[in-house]
Amino acid sequence: MQSRELDQFEQTVAADHRVEPRDWMPDGYRATLVRQIAQHAHSEIIGMQPEGNWISRAPSLRRKAILLAKVQDEAGHGLYLYAAAETLGADRAELTEKLIAGRQKYSSIFNYPTLTYADVGVIGWLVDGAAICNQVPLCRTSYGPYARAMIRVCKEESFHQRQGYELLMTMMSGTEQQRAMVQESVDRWWWPSLMMFGPPDAESSNTEQSMLWRIKRHTNDELRQRFVDMSVPQAAKLGVTLPDPHLVWNAERGHHDFGEIDWTEFWQVVKGDGPCNAQRVEHRRKAHEDGAWVREAATAYARKKEQAA
Ligand code: 3HC
């Protein structure tokens, strides 16, 4: 006999209403949300590193200001998401320790190097574009605090994507060298951007249950296809070629067919053997340690205020 709480939970999800922090929820639902939200937050924080690499080398004050604003936004997204994880009883310090110890993941995409300034534009266009495809449906995820955090995140992601695309449009109307720099960057970032959506549905250990709980509203392959279909006309408008000879419109399907993703590379990067994994985690560990004094001071101040009250 199913419990009354489970009945209530299932009715809430089936009616597309929001599960809130004080509601009863299955342990598995809570654990899945902590896992996904924490890894989402880690991705935002680690994601500051690749582009942060170009802040001091932006070609103009305008470009520097835009990039600064974007990187600061990512920090804010991370904080919203850690706050959402805390409503599930997760401890932010513990989540950071798990990230640094390699016991929690972050998005594979941030383990690739930003070798030229064109990468700043291509990350905005493709990586933030993929993030928009993946995050807009999360505005309708069944867990209230996560869905609400996504609304503001998605508004800011649109700015991220647009600033990247505008940067590339400028470079593509520039010199031959600038156009070649953009194309070389697209060649490096296209396939890792498709990998952001996760493994194929058939190999996704979490998708089925996450769809039943309406944590996920679409599968990995559905969102990947949506991203490909969105990117092809944008690439044409930009005047770049996407590095996939099998990319072709399939009128029967009403979608673009595309080539096979290198899943060996994907799992290598997810398992820690990507081009920048060690550097990204080491940088995060050092920043966490260098910031210990701030946390200690804030805790001491809060304790003093408590004692004075
Ligand atoms: N990078 C690293 N790990 C990945 C991954 C990726 N691109 N895709 C999947 N994985 C991991 C999963 O975490 C899971 O491992 P776990 O069980 O230990 O957590 C395993 O591979 C199997 O994948 P599943 O498809 O079964 O996992 P999910 O159901 O969690 O789906 C996901 C993966 C689509 C990334 C989903 O977690 C999700 O939608 N997360 C929220 C969005 C998010 O995290 N986006 C990351 C980028 S954030 C960003 O781009 C910021 C922007 O400002 C640039």
Short mmCIF file of C-alpha atoms and ligand atoms in Angstrom, two decimals:
data_model
loop_
_atom_site.label_atom_id
_atom_site.label_comp_id
_atom_site.label_asym_id
_atom_site.label_seq_id
_atom_site.Cartn_x
_atom_site.Cartn_y
_atom_site.Cartn_z
CA MET A 1 0.00 0.00 0.00
CA GLN A 2 1.57 3.26 -1.15
CA SER A 3 1.94 5.91 1.54
CA ARG A 4 -0.23 9.02 1.55
CA GLU A 5 2.90 11.17 1.17
CA LEU A 6 4.01 9.28 -1.94
CA ASP A 7 0.50 9.64 -3.36
CA GLN A 8 0.60 13.38 -2.70
CA PHE A 9 4.10 13.70 -4.23
CA GLU A 10 3.09 11.80 -7.37
CA GLN A 11 -0.09 13.89 -7.78
CA THR A 12 1.98 17.10 -7.47
CA VAL A 13 4.42 15.98 -10.18
CA ALA A 14 1.69 14.59 -12.45
CA ALA A 15 -0.24 17.89 -12.22
CA ASP A 16 2.93 19.77 -13.22
CA HIS A 17 2.87 21.61 -9.88
CA ARG A 18 6.08 22.39 -8.00
CA VAL A 19 7.57 20.27 -5.22
CA GLU A 20 8.76 22.68 -2.52
CA PRO A 21 11.53 22.26 0.11
CA ARG A 22 9.11 21.52 2.97
CA ASP A 23 7.16 18.92 0.94
CA TRP A 24 7.74 15.21 1.51
CA MET A 25 9.79 13.75 -1.35
CA PRO A 26 11.28 10.29 -2.09
CA ASP A 27 14.95 10.01 -1.00
CA GLY A 28 15.89 9.16 -4.59
CA TYR A 29 14.24 12.34 -5.89
CA ARG A 30 16.14 14.42 -3.34
CA ALA A 31 19.46 12.68 -4.11
CA THR A 32 19.01 13.11 -7.86
CA LEU A 33 18.30 16.80 -7.44
CA VAL A 34 21.30 17.36 -5.15
CA ARG A 35 23.49 15.53 -7.68
CA GLN A 36 22.24 17.45 -10.72
CA ILE A 37 21.97 20.89 -9.08
CA ALA A 38 25.40 20.58 -7.41
CA GLN A 39 27.05 19.55 -10.68
CA HIS A 40 25.22 22.34 -12.46
CA ALA A 41 26.55 24.81 -9.87
CA HIS A 42 30.08 23.38 -10.11
CA SER A 43 29.88 23.81 -13.91
CA GLU A 44 29.02 27.49 -13.56
CA ILE A 45 31.91 28.13 -11.17
CA ILE A 46 34.52 26.11 -13.11
CA GLY A 47 33.10 27.63 -16.32
CA MET A 48 34.45 31.03 -15.20
CA GLN A 49 38.03 29.85 -15.78
CA PRO A 50 38.19 29.33 -19.58
CA GLU A 51 36.81 32.79 -20.41
CA GLY A 52 38.40 34.46 -17.38
CA ASN A 53 41.66 33.59 -19.12
CA TRP A 54 40.93 36.34 -21.70
CA ILE A 55 39.68 39.19 -19.46
CA SER A 56 43.12 40.81 -19.17
CA ARG A 57 43.71 40.33 -22.93
CA ALA A 58 40.39 41.53 -24.37
CA PRO A 59 41.07 43.74 -27.44
CA SER A 60 39.07 46.77 -26.20
CA LEU A 61 37.57 48.25 -23.03
CA ARG A 62 34.10 47.42 -24.38
CA ARG A 63 34.99 43.76 -24.94
CA LYS A 64 36.66 43.58 -21.51
CA ALA A 65 33.57 45.06 -19.79
CA ILE A 66 31.25 42.61 -21.58
CA LEU A 67 33.44 39.62 -20.71
CA LEU A 68 33.78 40.74 -17.08
CA ALA A 69 29.98 41.02 -16.82
CA LYS A 70 29.51 37.56 -18.31
CA VAL A 71 32.05 35.86 -16.03
CA GLN A 72 30.51 37.59 -13.00
CA ASP A 73 27.08 36.31 -14.13
CA GLU A 74 28.43 32.75 -14.12
CA ALA A 75 29.56 33.18 -10.50
CA GLY A 76 26.06 34.38 -9.65
CA HIS A 77 24.51 31.37 -11.39
CA GLY A 78 26.70 29.11 -9.31
CA LEU A 79 25.59 30.82 -6.08
CA TYR A 80 21.86 30.59 -7.00
CA LEU A 81 22.33 26.89 -7.70
CA TYR A 82 24.27 26.16 -4.49
CA ALA A 83 21.48 27.99 -2.64
CA ALA A 84 18.91 25.76 -4.42
CA ALA A 85 20.93 22.68 -3.39
CA GLU A 86 20.95 23.90 0.23
CA THR A 87 17.12 23.90 0.26
CA LEU A 88 17.46 20.10 -0.13
CA GLY A 89 19.66 19.86 2.93
CA ALA A 90 22.98 19.84 1.06
CA ASP A 91 25.93 21.62 2.65
CA ARG A 92 27.70 24.06 0.29
CA ALA A 93 31.13 23.48 1.84
CA GLU A 94 30.69 19.72 1.45
CA LEU A 95 29.69 20.10 -2.20
CA THR A 96 32.84 22.16 -2.86
CA GLU A 97 34.98 19.53 -1.14
CA LYS A 98 33.38 16.81 -3.30
CA LEU A 99 34.13 18.83 -6.44
CA ILE A 100 37.77 19.38 -5.42
CA ALA A 101 38.15 15.71 -4.45
CA GLY A 102 36.73 14.62 -7.83
CA ARG A 103 33.68 13.00 -6.21
CA GLN A 104 31.28 15.29 -8.04
CA LYS A 105 31.35 16.31 -11.69
CA TYR A 106 31.10 19.48 -13.70
CA SER A 107 30.38 19.93 -17.38
CA SER A 108 32.92 18.32 -19.71
CA ILE A 109 32.95 21.41 -21.92
CA PHE A 110 35.02 23.41 -19.44
CA ASN A 111 37.95 21.01 -19.72
CA TYR A 112 38.95 22.38 -23.13
CA PRO A 113 41.49 25.24 -23.44
CA THR A 114 40.66 28.73 -24.74
CA LEU A 115 43.54 29.10 -27.21
CA THR A 116 42.51 32.25 -29.10
CA TYR A 117 40.29 35.28 -28.51
CA ALA A 118 37.76 33.88 -31.01
CA ASP A 119 37.07 31.20 -28.36
CA VAL A 120 35.37 33.89 -26.24
CA GLY A 121 32.85 34.44 -29.05
CA VAL A 122 32.45 30.77 -29.89
CA ILE A 123 31.90 29.83 -26.23
CA GLY A 124 29.21 32.53 -26.01
CA TRP A 125 27.56 31.36 -29.24
CA LEU A 126 27.86 27.57 -28.92
CA VAL A 127 28.45 26.74 -25.24
CA ASP A 128 25.97 29.27 -23.86
CA GLY A 129 23.67 28.43 -26.77
CA ALA A 130 23.78 24.76 -25.72
CA ALA A 131 23.27 25.82 -22.12
CA ILE A 132 20.13 27.74 -23.16
CA CYS A 133 18.76 24.64 -24.96
CA ASN A 134 19.42 22.59 -21.84
CA GLN A 135 18.34 25.15 -19.23
CA VAL A 136 15.13 26.64 -20.67
CA PRO A 137 13.22 23.36 -20.12
CA LEU A 138 14.62 23.36 -16.55
CA CYS A 139 12.48 26.45 -15.89
CA ARG A 140 9.69 23.83 -15.81
CA THR A 141 11.52 21.27 -13.69
CA SER A 142 9.37 19.79 -10.90
CA TYR A 143 11.48 21.15 -8.02
CA GLY A 144 10.42 24.74 -7.24
CA PRO A 145 13.69 26.38 -6.16
CA TYR A 146 15.58 24.90 -9.16
CA ALA A 147 12.90 26.02 -11.64
CA ARG A 148 12.85 29.53 -10.17
CA ALA A 149 16.66 29.82 -10.21
CA MET A 150 16.60 28.87 -13.91
CA ILE A 151 14.33 31.77 -14.89
CA ARG A 152 16.94 34.42 -14.12
CA VAL A 153 19.82 32.21 -15.28
CA CYS A 154 18.18 31.79 -18.69
CA LYS A 155 17.60 35.54 -19.10
CA GLU A 156 21.32 36.14 -18.49
CA GLU A 157 22.34 33.21 -20.74
CA SER A 158 20.52 34.91 -23.64
CA PHE A 159 22.78 37.95 -23.16
CA HIS A 160 25.80 35.59 -23.01
CA GLN A 161 24.88 33.92 -26.27
CA ARG A 162 24.07 37.17 -28.05
CA GLN A 163 27.32 38.90 -27.01
CA GLY A 164 29.30 35.92 -28.28
CA TYR A 165 27.50 35.84 -31.63
CA GLU A 166 27.91 39.62 -32.07
CA LEU A 167 31.63 39.31 -31.32
CA LEU A 168 31.92 36.64 -34.05
CA MET A 169 29.87 38.69 -36.54
CA THR A 170 32.38 41.53 -35.98
CA MET A 171 35.37 39.24 -36.49
CA MET A 172 33.80 37.65 -39.58
CA SER A 173 33.51 41.09 -41.19
CA GLY A 174 37.18 41.70 -40.34
CA THR A 175 40.42 40.46 -41.88
CA GLU A 176 41.13 37.08 -43.46
CA GLN A 177 43.15 36.17 -40.33
CA GLN A 178 40.19 37.01 -38.06
CA ARG A 179 37.82 34.91 -40.18
CA ALA A 180 40.31 32.02 -40.10
CA MET A 181 40.62 32.39 -36.31
CA VAL A 182 36.83 32.08 -35.92
CA GLN A 183 36.63 29.01 -38.17
CA GLU A 184 39.51 27.30 -36.32
CA SER A 185 37.73 27.97 -33.01
CA VAL A 186 34.42 26.57 -34.32
CA ASP A 187 36.29 23.45 -35.45
CA ARG A 188 37.56 22.92 -31.87
CA TRP A 189 34.34 23.67 -29.96
CA TRP A 190 31.55 22.17 -32.09
CA TRP A 191 31.81 18.52 -31.07
CA PRO A 192 32.54 19.19 -27.33
CA SER A 193 29.42 21.43 -27.35
CA LEU A 194 27.30 18.48 -28.57
CA MET A 195 28.77 16.39 -25.74
CA MET A 196 27.45 18.91 -23.16
CA PHE A 197 24.00 17.31 -23.49
CA GLY A 198 25.28 14.06 -21.98
CA PRO A 199 25.58 10.51 -23.33
CA PRO A 200 23.10 9.05 -25.82
CA ASP A 201 19.75 8.31 -24.19
CA ALA A 202 20.43 4.58 -24.48
CA GLU A 203 23.52 5.02 -22.27
CA SER A 204 22.05 7.59 -19.88
CA SER A 205 21.75 6.03 -16.43
CA ASN A 206 19.60 8.87 -15.03
CA THR A 207 17.34 10.11 -17.84
CA GLU A 208 14.47 7.64 -17.52
CA GLN A 209 13.86 8.26 -13.81
CA SER A 210 14.58 12.01 -14.11
CA MET A 211 11.92 12.23 -16.84
CA LEU A 212 9.40 10.32 -14.68
CA TRP A 213 10.03 12.76 -11.83
CA ARG A 214 9.85 15.66 -14.34
CA ILE A 215 13.26 16.84 -13.19
CA LYS A 216 14.27 16.54 -16.85
CA ARG A 217 11.63 17.64 -19.36
CA HIS A 218 13.43 16.35 -22.45
CA THR A 219 16.02 13.65 -23.02
CA ASN A 220 19.70 14.27 -23.81
CA ASP A 221 19.26 13.36 -27.49
CA GLU A 222 16.14 15.51 -27.91
CA LEU A 223 17.93 18.61 -26.59
CA ARG A 224 21.09 17.85 -28.58
CA GLN A 225 18.99 17.64 -31.76
CA ARG A 226 17.27 20.93 -30.87
CA PHE A 227 20.70 22.56 -30.48
CA VAL A 228 21.97 21.24 -33.83
CA ASP A 229 18.83 22.45 -35.61
CA MET A 230 19.21 25.88 -33.96
CA SER A 231 22.95 26.21 -34.75
CA VAL A 232 22.98 25.29 -38.47
CA PRO A 233 21.24 28.46 -39.76
CA GLN A 234 23.24 30.59 -37.28
CA ALA A 235 26.49 29.15 -38.66
CA ALA A 236 25.34 29.86 -42.23
CA LYS A 237 24.51 33.48 -41.31
CA LEU A 238 27.91 33.83 -39.65
CA GLY A 239 29.66 32.36 -42.69
CA VAL A 240 31.39 29.49 -40.86
CA THR A 241 31.31 25.76 -41.65
CA LEU A 242 30.37 23.32 -38.90
CA PRO A 243 33.02 20.55 -38.88
CA ASP A 244 30.70 17.65 -39.70
CA PRO A 245 30.52 16.34 -43.30
CA HIS A 246 27.42 14.29 -42.34
CA LEU A 247 25.43 17.35 -41.24
CA VAL A 248 22.46 17.50 -43.61
CA TRP A 249 18.76 18.47 -43.48
CA ASN A 250 16.52 15.41 -43.38
CA ALA A 251 13.11 16.58 -44.63
CA GLU A 252 11.51 13.29 -43.61
CA ARG A 253 12.60 13.73 -39.98
CA GLY A 254 12.23 17.50 -40.03
CA HIS A 255 15.65 17.71 -38.38
CA HIS A 256 19.33 17.77 -39.35
CA ASP A 257 21.13 14.44 -39.46
CA PHE A 258 24.64 14.70 -38.04
CA GLY A 259 27.76 12.58 -37.66
CA GLU A 260 28.74 10.20 -34.85
CA ILE A 261 30.02 11.86 -31.65
CA ASP A 262 33.34 10.53 -30.28
CA TRP A 263 31.96 8.98 -27.07
CA THR A 264 35.39 7.65 -26.11
CA GLU A 265 36.60 11.25 -25.92
CA PHE A 266 33.46 12.22 -23.98
CA TRP A 267 33.91 9.54 -21.29
CA GLN A 268 37.67 10.24 -21.09
CA VAL A 269 36.93 13.91 -20.34
CA VAL A 270 34.10 13.05 -17.92
CA LYS A 271 36.40 10.63 -16.09
CA GLY A 272 39.06 13.33 -15.64
CA ASP A 273 41.39 12.81 -18.62
CA GLY A 274 40.44 15.87 -20.64
CA PRO A 275 42.93 18.53 -21.81
CA CYS A 276 42.41 20.81 -18.76
CA ASN A 277 40.75 18.73 -16.00
CA ALA A 278 43.69 18.80 -13.57
CA GLN A 279 44.32 22.53 -14.15
CA ARG A 280 40.64 23.45 -13.63
CA VAL A 281 40.27 21.51 -10.36
CA GLU A 282 43.67 22.67 -9.04
CA HIS A 283 42.69 26.30 -9.75
CA ARG A 284 39.39 25.75 -7.88
CA ARG A 285 41.20 24.11 -4.95
CA LYS A 286 43.69 27.01 -4.68
CA ALA A 287 40.92 29.64 -4.88
CA HIS A 288 39.00 27.79 -2.14
CA GLU A 289 42.06 27.67 0.11
CA ASP A 290 43.01 31.31 -0.60
CA GLY A 291 39.46 32.30 0.34
CA ALA A 292 39.47 30.45 3.71
CA TRP A 293 40.27 33.66 5.63
CA VAL A 294 37.17 35.35 4.22
CA ARG A 295 34.94 32.47 5.35
CA GLU A 296 36.59 32.44 8.80
CA ALA A 297 36.15 36.22 9.18
CA ALA A 298 32.50 36.05 8.11
CA THR A 299 31.84 33.19 10.57
CA ALA A 300 33.58 35.06 13.42
CA TYR A 301 31.60 38.22 12.65
CA ALA A 302 28.30 36.29 12.54
CA ARG A 303 29.15 34.62 15.90
CA LYS A 304 30.00 38.01 17.51
CA LYS A 305 26.74 39.49 16.21
CA GLU A 306 24.82 36.50 17.61
CA GLN A 307 26.49 36.88 21.04
CA ALA A 308 25.77 40.63 21.04
CA ALA A 309 22.07 40.07 20.20
N1 3HC B 1 29.90 16.59 -18.44
C1 3HC B 1 30.18 15.88 -17.32
N2 3HC B 1 29.43 14.83 -16.88
C2 3HC B 1 28.35 14.52 -17.61
C3 3HC B 1 27.98 15.22 -18.78
C4 3HC B 1 28.82 16.30 -19.18
N3 3HC B 1 28.57 17.00 -20.27
N4 3HC B 1 26.85 14.67 -19.27
C5 3HC B 1 26.53 13.65 -18.45
N5 3HC B 1 27.44 13.57 -17.46
C6 3HC B 1 27.45 12.56 -16.39
C7 3HC B 1 26.23 12.70 -15.53
O1 3HC B 1 26.45 13.63 -14.48
C8 3HC B 1 26.07 11.26 -15.02
O2 3HC B 1 27.01 11.03 -13.99
P1 3HC B 1 26.53 11.03 -12.45
O3 3HC B 1 25.38 10.04 -12.38
O4 3HC B 1 27.74 10.61 -11.70
O5 3HC B 1 26.10 12.45 -12.14
C9 3HC B 1 26.54 10.42 -16.20
O6 3HC B 1 27.37 11.28 -17.00
C10 3HC B 1 25.40 9.86 -17.04
O7 3HC B 1 24.73 10.95 -17.66
P2 3HC B 1 23.14 11.11 -17.55
O8 3HC B 1 22.64 11.61 -18.85
O9 3HC B 1 22.54 9.86 -17.03
O10 3HC B 1 23.08 12.24 -16.42
P3 3HC B 1 21.96 13.36 -16.22
O11 3HC B 1 20.60 12.76 -16.28
O12 3HC B 1 22.35 14.09 -15.00
O13 3HC B 1 22.12 14.30 -17.51
C11 3HC B 1 22.88 16.57 -17.86
C12 3HC B 1 23.29 15.08 -17.66
C13 3HC B 1 22.12 16.68 -19.19
C14 3HC B 1 24.12 17.44 -17.88
C15 3HC B 1 21.95 16.96 -16.71
O14 3HC B 1 22.62 16.68 -15.49
C16 3HC B 1 21.54 18.42 -16.72
O15 3HC B 1 20.70 18.82 -17.50
N6 3HC B 1 22.13 19.21 -15.81
C17 3HC B 1 21.73 20.60 -15.65
C18 3HC B 1 22.39 21.51 -16.64
C19 3HC B 1 23.90 21.50 -16.53
O16 3HC B 1 24.48 21.04 -15.61
N7 3HC B 1 24.54 22.01 -17.56
C20 3HC B 1 26.00 21.99 -17.56
C21 3HC B 1 26.53 23.19 -18.16
S1 3HC B 1 26.23 24.63 -17.22
C22 3HC B 1 26.66 25.78 -18.33
O17 3HC B 1 26.79 25.49 -19.46
C23 3HC B 1 26.84 27.16 -17.84
C24 3HC B 1 26.76 28.18 -18.94
O18 3HC B 1 26.76 29.46 -18.32
C25 3HC B 1 27.91 28.11 -19.88
#
